[in-house]
Amino acid sequence: MYSFESRVRYSEVDESRKLSVTGVMNYLQDCSTFQSEDLGMGIDYLRERNRAWWLSSWQIAVERYPKLGERITVSTWPYDFKGIYGYRNFTIRDEAGNYLVKANSIWFFFDTAAGRPVRATADDIRGYGVGEAKLPMEYAPRRIELPQEYSEGEPVLVVNHHIDTNHHVNNARYVEIAREALPEAVKIRELRVEYKKAATLGDVMIPHISRQEDRYTIALCDREKSPYAVVWLRVEL
């Protein structure tokens, strides 16, 4: 297990003075990035070998959003590697050790020169280990079913602040864009994301929004209705 401690900053909270959904996702992504960098297998290492770990799906369940100034511990560990895929859990805990957030993620290994997924070798995963047990939580399928009926939200142009070091829209930005298409009062308790294809600078994403009781499905699509990402949200009524 790899962990780091932090304190919730003012720049990370929403209007309720609690860590935002984007803040939660950023902490989780930072944790796995820190682990790779500390192992000497981070961004520079992968670029030299024309490799990258790209995210296929998220499942994040929030028990409680930590408040401004609260001290938290963020942890991650891979629990399996199979072929092109890596499977990784995450947690955020408070000072008493209580779980605030539990998450599961599925990643795939990518050959950036050939433009296709490749199997991860023993050398590609050295140091990570798979000795930790799989986190107890209710695991959802990677794929998210698309409803037949939906309404269209306002198109969103991909601009510079959406882009990360892979020159794609950052994983958390898709959730931000989906969240902006919903009513302001919505409080997210669980989210899932299935990443279909990478959006890049200048692309336009059109939200296709569906709702069933306390659940929203938002497909962020191109003009041909092909999704870049599908975001599923369970909200507090």
mmCIF file of C-alpha atoms in Angstrom:
data_model
loop_
_atom_site.group_PDB
_atom_site.id
_atom_site.type_symbol
_atom_site.label_atom_id
_atom_site.label_comp_id
_atom_site.label_asym_id
_atom_site.label_seq_id
_atom_site.Cartn_x
_atom_site.Cartn_y
_atom_site.Cartn_z
ATOM 1 C CA MET A 1 0.000 0.000 0.000
ATOM 2 C CA TYR A 2 1.172 3.505 -0.831
ATOM 3 C CA SER A 3 -0.168 6.453 1.208
ATOM 4 C CA PHE A 4 0.314 10.151 1.726
ATOM 5 C CA GLU A 5 -1.197 12.554 4.235
ATOM 6 C CA SER A 6 -2.774 15.892 3.427
ATOM 7 C CA ARG A 7 -5.043 18.618 4.725
ATOM 8 C CA VAL A 8 -8.081 19.781 2.758
ATOM 9 C CA ARG A 9 -7.222 23.155 1.260
ATOM 10 C CA TYR A 10 -9.529 26.103 0.573
ATOM 11 C CA SER A 11 -8.733 25.751 -3.146
ATOM 12 C CA GLU A 12 -10.127 22.178 -3.085
ATOM 13 C CA VAL A 13 -13.539 22.794 -1.481
ATOM 14 C CA ASP A 14 -16.908 23.720 -2.954
ATOM 15 C CA GLU A 15 -19.492 26.192 -1.670
ATOM 16 C CA SER A 16 -20.301 23.869 1.255
ATOM 17 C CA ARG A 17 -16.656 24.120 2.467
ATOM 18 C CA LYS A 18 -16.208 20.406 1.828
ATOM 19 C CA LEU A 19 -13.864 18.667 -0.588
ATOM 20 C CA SER A 20 -15.383 18.798 -4.065
ATOM 21 C CA VAL A 21 -15.921 15.756 -6.275
ATOM 22 C CA THR A 22 -13.111 16.996 -8.496
ATOM 23 C CA GLY A 23 -10.949 17.346 -5.384
ATOM 24 C CA VAL A 24 -11.658 13.721 -4.458
ATOM 25 C CA MET A 25 -10.673 12.499 -7.917
ATOM 26 C CA ASN A 26 -7.540 14.636 -7.974
ATOM 27 C CA TYR A 27 -6.371 13.201 -4.640
ATOM 28 C CA LEU A 28 -6.828 9.659 -5.935
ATOM 29 C CA GLN A 29 -5.026 10.363 -9.202
ATOM 30 C CA ASP A 30 -2.232 12.162 -7.353
ATOM 31 C CA CYS A 31 -1.750 9.182 -5.045
ATOM 32 C CA SER A 32 -1.150 6.676 -7.849
ATOM 33 C CA THR A 33 1.041 9.217 -9.680
ATOM 34 C CA PHE A 34 3.142 9.782 -6.545
ATOM 35 C CA GLN A 35 3.605 6.032 -6.165
ATOM 36 C CA SER A 36 4.841 5.676 -9.746
ATOM 37 C CA GLU A 37 7.164 8.664 -9.435
ATOM 38 C CA ASP A 38 8.601 7.411 -6.133
ATOM 39 C CA LEU A 39 9.258 4.016 -7.719
ATOM 40 C CA GLY A 40 11.120 5.708 -10.580
ATOM 41 C CA MET A 41 8.430 4.507 -13.008
ATOM 42 C CA GLY A 42 6.560 7.765 -13.544
ATOM 43 C CA ILE A 43 5.898 10.033 -16.508
ATOM 44 C CA ASP A 44 9.495 10.429 -17.733
ATOM 45 C CA TYR A 45 10.233 6.705 -17.372
ATOM 46 C CA LEU A 46 7.159 5.750 -19.388
ATOM 47 C CA ARG A 47 7.711 8.382 -22.076
ATOM 48 C CA GLU A 48 11.242 7.144 -22.696
ATOM 49 C CA ARG A 49 9.726 3.716 -23.414
ATOM 50 C CA ASN A 50 6.705 4.964 -25.399
ATOM 51 C CA ARG A 51 4.354 3.609 -22.771
ATOM 52 C CA ALA A 52 1.487 4.963 -20.665
ATOM 53 C CA TRP A 53 -1.065 3.715 -18.165
ATOM 54 C CA TRP A 54 -4.460 5.043 -19.269
ATOM 55 C CA LEU A 55 -7.632 4.894 -17.246
ATOM 56 C CA SER A 56 -10.440 2.672 -18.490
ATOM 57 C CA SER A 57 -12.964 3.112 -15.675
ATOM 58 C CA TRP A 58 -13.622 4.554 -12.229
ATOM 59 C CA GLN A 59 -15.978 3.572 -9.451
ATOM 60 C CA ILE A 60 -15.876 5.980 -6.501
ATOM 61 C CA ALA A 61 -18.194 5.729 -3.466
ATOM 62 C CA VAL A 62 -18.275 8.647 -1.014
ATOM 63 C CA GLU A 63 -19.304 8.004 2.585
ATOM 64 C CA ARG A 64 -18.479 11.551 3.709
ATOM 65 C CA TYR A 65 -16.799 14.536 2.093
ATOM 66 C CA PRO A 66 -13.984 15.845 4.332
ATOM 67 C CA LYS A 67 -14.312 19.481 5.353
ATOM 68 C CA LEU A 68 -11.999 22.444 4.958
ATOM 69 C CA GLY A 69 -8.822 21.996 7.009
ATOM 70 C CA GLU A 70 -9.494 18.342 7.843
ATOM 71 C CA ARG A 71 -6.481 16.035 7.842
ATOM 72 C CA ILE A 72 -6.825 12.995 5.609
ATOM 73 C CA THR A 73 -4.808 9.976 4.455
ATOM 74 C CA VAL A 74 -5.002 8.940 0.814
ATOM 75 C CA SER A 75 -3.953 5.382 -0.084
ATOM 76 C CA THR A 76 -3.721 3.167 -3.149
ATOM 77 C CA TRP A 77 -2.589 -0.303 -4.129
ATOM 78 C CA PRO A 78 -2.826 -2.508 -7.229
ATOM 79 C CA TYR A 79 -4.531 -5.817 -6.504
ATOM 80 C CA ASP A 80 -4.161 -7.500 -9.893
ATOM 81 C CA PHE A 81 -2.579 -7.303 -13.347
ATOM 82 C CA LYS A 82 -4.018 -9.284 -16.270
ATOM 83 C CA GLY A 83 -2.790 -8.864 -19.838
ATOM 84 C CA ILE A 84 -3.148 -5.205 -20.785
ATOM 85 C CA TYR A 85 -5.095 -4.352 -17.605
ATOM 86 C CA GLY A 86 -4.115 -3.194 -14.134
ATOM 87 C CA TYR A 87 -6.634 -3.118 -11.258
ATOM 88 C CA ARG A 88 -6.173 -0.584 -8.472
ATOM 89 C CA ASN A 89 -8.037 0.344 -5.267
ATOM 90 C CA PHE A 90 -8.003 3.701 -3.494
ATOM 91 C CA THR A 91 -9.191 5.014 -0.140
ATOM 92 C CA ILE A 92 -9.416 8.308 1.687
ATOM 93 C CA ARG A 93 -9.587 8.047 5.492
ATOM 94 C CA ASP A 94 -9.957 10.565 8.312
ATOM 95 C CA GLU A 95 -7.644 10.933 11.329
ATOM 96 C CA ALA A 96 -9.528 8.192 13.190
ATOM 97 C CA GLY A 97 -9.020 5.780 10.291
ATOM 98 C CA ASN A 98 -12.648 5.872 9.139
ATOM 99 C CA TYR A 99 -13.240 5.434 5.425
ATOM 100 C CA LEU A 100 -14.463 8.590 3.733
ATOM 101 C CA VAL A 101 -14.010 7.348 0.165
ATOM 102 C CA LYS A 102 -13.566 3.899 -1.384
ATOM 103 C CA ALA A 103 -12.703 3.478 -5.038
ATOM 104 C CA ASN A 104 -11.903 0.933 -7.692
ATOM 105 C CA SER A 105 -10.215 1.629 -11.005
ATOM 106 C CA ILE A 106 -9.219 -0.299 -14.118
ATOM 107 C CA TRP A 107 -6.262 0.847 -16.223
ATOM 108 C CA PHE A 108 -4.785 -0.360 -19.490
ATOM 109 C CA PHE A 109 -1.188 -0.297 -20.682
ATOM 110 C CA PHE A 110 -0.662 1.580 -23.936
ATOM 111 C CA ASP A 111 2.072 1.714 -26.571
ATOM 112 C CA THR A 112 2.076 5.407 -27.519
ATOM 113 C CA ALA A 113 4.294 4.864 -30.576
ATOM 114 C CA ALA A 114 2.170 2.062 -32.067
ATOM 115 C CA GLY A 115 -1.090 3.610 -30.871
ATOM 116 C CA ARG A 116 -2.476 0.426 -29.337
ATOM 117 C CA PRO A 117 -2.777 -1.368 -25.982
ATOM 118 C CA VAL A 118 -0.019 -3.843 -25.068
ATOM 119 C CA ARG A 119 0.453 -6.475 -22.384
ATOM 120 C CA ALA A 120 2.316 -5.308 -19.298
ATOM 121 C CA THR A 121 5.468 -7.336 -18.688
ATOM 122 C CA ALA A 122 6.978 -8.244 -15.313
ATOM 123 C CA ASP A 123 9.430 -5.350 -15.746
ATOM 124 C CA ASP A 124 6.557 -2.911 -16.364
ATOM 125 C CA ILE A 125 4.947 -3.693 -12.992
ATOM 126 C CA ARG A 126 8.027 -4.303 -10.842
ATOM 127 C CA GLY A 127 7.869 -2.582 -7.491
ATOM 128 C CA TYR A 128 4.096 -2.197 -7.422
ATOM 129 C CA GLY A 129 3.375 -5.624 -5.937
ATOM 130 C CA VAL A 130 -0.024 -7.268 -5.712
ATOM 131 C CA GLY A 131 0.106 -8.500 -2.139
ATOM 132 C CA GLU A 132 -2.687 -6.303 -0.784
ATOM 133 C CA ALA A 133 -6.197 -7.726 -0.594
ATOM 134 C CA LYS A 134 -8.949 -6.359 -2.779
ATOM 135 C CA LEU A 135 -10.852 -3.601 -0.969
ATOM 136 C CA PRO A 136 -14.217 -4.751 0.444
ATOM 137 C CA MET A 137 -16.869 -2.812 -1.472
ATOM 138 C CA GLU A 138 -19.736 -3.516 -3.833
ATOM 139 C CA TYR A 139 -18.065 -3.679 -7.240
ATOM 140 C CA ALA A 140 -19.950 -2.414 -10.274
ATOM 141 C CA PRO A 141 -19.370 -3.549 -13.875
ATOM 142 C CA ARG A 142 -16.830 -1.601 -15.921
ATOM 143 C CA ARG A 143 -19.335 -0.943 -18.700
ATOM 144 C CA ILE A 144 -22.180 1.525 -18.181
ATOM 145 C CA GLU A 145 -25.444 0.879 -19.991
ATOM 146 C CA LEU A 146 -26.630 3.785 -22.133
ATOM 147 C CA PRO A 147 -30.334 4.660 -21.784
ATOM 148 C CA GLN A 148 -32.376 4.942 -24.988
ATOM 149 C CA GLU A 149 -33.957 8.255 -24.016
ATOM 150 C CA TYR A 150 -32.000 11.383 -23.162
ATOM 151 C CA SER A 151 -31.980 15.153 -23.384
ATOM 152 C CA GLU A 152 -29.100 17.141 -24.833
ATOM 153 C CA GLY A 153 -27.131 19.630 -22.767
ATOM 154 C CA GLU A 154 -25.107 22.575 -23.994
ATOM 155 C CA PRO A 155 -22.059 21.632 -26.106
ATOM 156 C CA VAL A 156 -18.690 22.036 -24.362
ATOM 157 C CA LEU A 157 -15.564 23.054 -26.280
ATOM 158 C CA VAL A 158 -12.349 21.399 -25.072
ATOM 159 C CA VAL A 159 -9.905 24.163 -24.134
ATOM 160 C CA ASN A 160 -6.422 24.284 -22.640
ATOM 161 C CA HIS A 161 -7.399 23.954 -18.973
ATOM 162 C CA HIS A 162 -9.076 20.592 -19.721
ATOM 163 C CA ILE A 163 -5.814 19.051 -21.021
ATOM 164 C CA ASP A 164 -3.268 16.999 -19.029
ATOM 165 C CA THR A 165 0.260 15.693 -19.669
ATOM 166 C CA ASN A 166 -1.044 13.089 -22.128
ATOM 167 C CA HIS A 167 -2.484 15.945 -24.277
ATOM 168 C CA HIS A 168 -5.967 14.565 -23.614
ATOM 169 C CA VAL A 169 -8.843 15.778 -21.474
ATOM 170 C CA ASN A 170 -7.937 14.874 -17.888
ATOM 171 C CA ASN A 171 -9.958 12.042 -16.323
ATOM 172 C CA ALA A 172 -11.538 14.285 -13.682
ATOM 173 C CA ARG A 173 -12.547 16.943 -16.213
ATOM 174 C CA TYR A 174 -15.103 14.621 -17.816
ATOM 175 C CA VAL A 175 -16.877 14.379 -14.458
ATOM 176 C CA GLU A 176 -16.721 18.165 -14.026
ATOM 177 C CA ILE A 177 -18.329 18.652 -17.425
ATOM 178 C CA ALA A 178 -21.013 16.040 -16.702
ATOM 179 C CA ARG A 179 -21.701 17.604 -13.291
ATOM 180 C CA GLU A 180 -22.130 21.056 -14.842
ATOM 181 C CA ALA A 181 -24.932 19.660 -17.017
ATOM 182 C CA LEU A 182 -27.024 18.788 -13.913
ATOM 183 C CA PRO A 183 -28.981 20.887 -11.387
ATOM 184 C CA GLU A 184 -26.781 22.829 -8.964
ATOM 185 C CA ALA A 185 -28.207 21.202 -5.817
ATOM 186 C CA VAL A 186 -27.155 17.669 -6.786
ATOM 187 C CA LYS A 187 -24.927 15.984 -4.185
ATOM 188 C CA ILE A 188 -22.990 13.000 -5.550
ATOM 189 C CA ARG A 189 -22.697 9.865 -3.406
ATOM 190 C CA GLU A 190 -21.258 7.486 -5.982
ATOM 191 C CA LEU A 191 -19.843 7.896 -9.441
ATOM 192 C CA ARG A 192 -18.730 5.612 -12.221
ATOM 193 C CA VAL A 193 -16.955 6.582 -15.397
ATOM 194 C CA GLU A 194 -16.315 4.504 -18.497
ATOM 195 C CA TYR A 195 -13.741 6.146 -20.754
ATOM 196 C CA LYS A 196 -14.384 5.362 -24.430
ATOM 197 C CA LYS A 197 -11.977 7.552 -26.414
ATOM 198 C CA ALA A 198 -9.757 10.510 -25.608
ATOM 199 C CA ALA A 199 -11.020 14.027 -26.260
ATOM 200 C CA THR A 200 -8.358 16.524 -27.303
ATOM 201 C CA LEU A 201 -7.999 20.278 -27.727
ATOM 202 C CA GLY A 202 -10.698 21.725 -29.963
ATOM 203 C CA ASP A 203 -13.093 18.777 -29.710
ATOM 204 C CA VAL A 204 -16.712 19.440 -28.788
ATOM 205 C CA MET A 205 -18.525 17.276 -26.225
ATOM 206 C CA ILE A 206 -22.322 17.203 -26.169
ATOM 207 C CA PRO A 207 -23.884 15.846 -22.933
ATOM 208 C CA HIS A 208 -26.651 13.274 -23.436
ATOM 209 C CA ILE A 209 -28.462 13.316 -20.074
ATOM 210 C CA SER A 210 -30.756 10.615 -18.680
ATOM 211 C CA ARG A 211 -32.263 10.282 -15.197
ATOM 212 C CA GLN A 212 -33.834 7.414 -13.273
ATOM 213 C CA GLU A 213 -34.859 8.382 -9.719
ATOM 214 C CA ASP A 214 -31.591 9.086 -7.860
ATOM 215 C CA ARG A 215 -29.307 8.196 -10.786
ATOM 216 C CA TYR A 216 -28.054 10.146 -13.757
ATOM 217 C CA THR A 217 -26.264 8.822 -16.816
ATOM 218 C CA ILE A 218 -24.426 11.438 -18.870
ATOM 219 C CA ALA A 219 -22.787 10.385 -22.131
ATOM 220 C CA LEU A 220 -20.337 13.027 -23.344
ATOM 221 C CA CYS A 221 -20.562 12.593 -27.116
ATOM 222 C CA ASP A 222 -19.096 13.977 -30.306
ATOM 223 C CA ARG A 223 -21.318 15.427 -33.033
ATOM 224 C CA GLU A 224 -21.866 11.909 -34.447
ATOM 225 C CA LYS A 225 -23.231 10.807 -31.040
ATOM 226 C CA SER A 226 -20.205 8.610 -30.304
ATOM 227 C CA PRO A 227 -19.250 8.925 -26.602
ATOM 228 C CA TYR A 228 -15.878 10.071 -25.353
ATOM 229 C CA ALA A 229 -16.893 9.045 -21.833
ATOM 230 C CA VAL A 230 -19.992 7.860 -19.982
ATOM 231 C CA VAL A 231 -20.517 9.200 -16.471
ATOM 232 C CA TRP A 232 -22.949 7.553 -14.030
ATOM 233 C CA LEU A 233 -23.886 9.402 -10.847
ATOM 234 C CA ARG A 234 -25.888 8.311 -7.805
ATOM 235 C CA VAL A 235 -27.083 11.392 -5.961
ATOM 236 C CA GLU A 236 -28.584 12.191 -2.581
ATOM 237 C CA LEU A 237 -32.288 13.039 -2.903
#
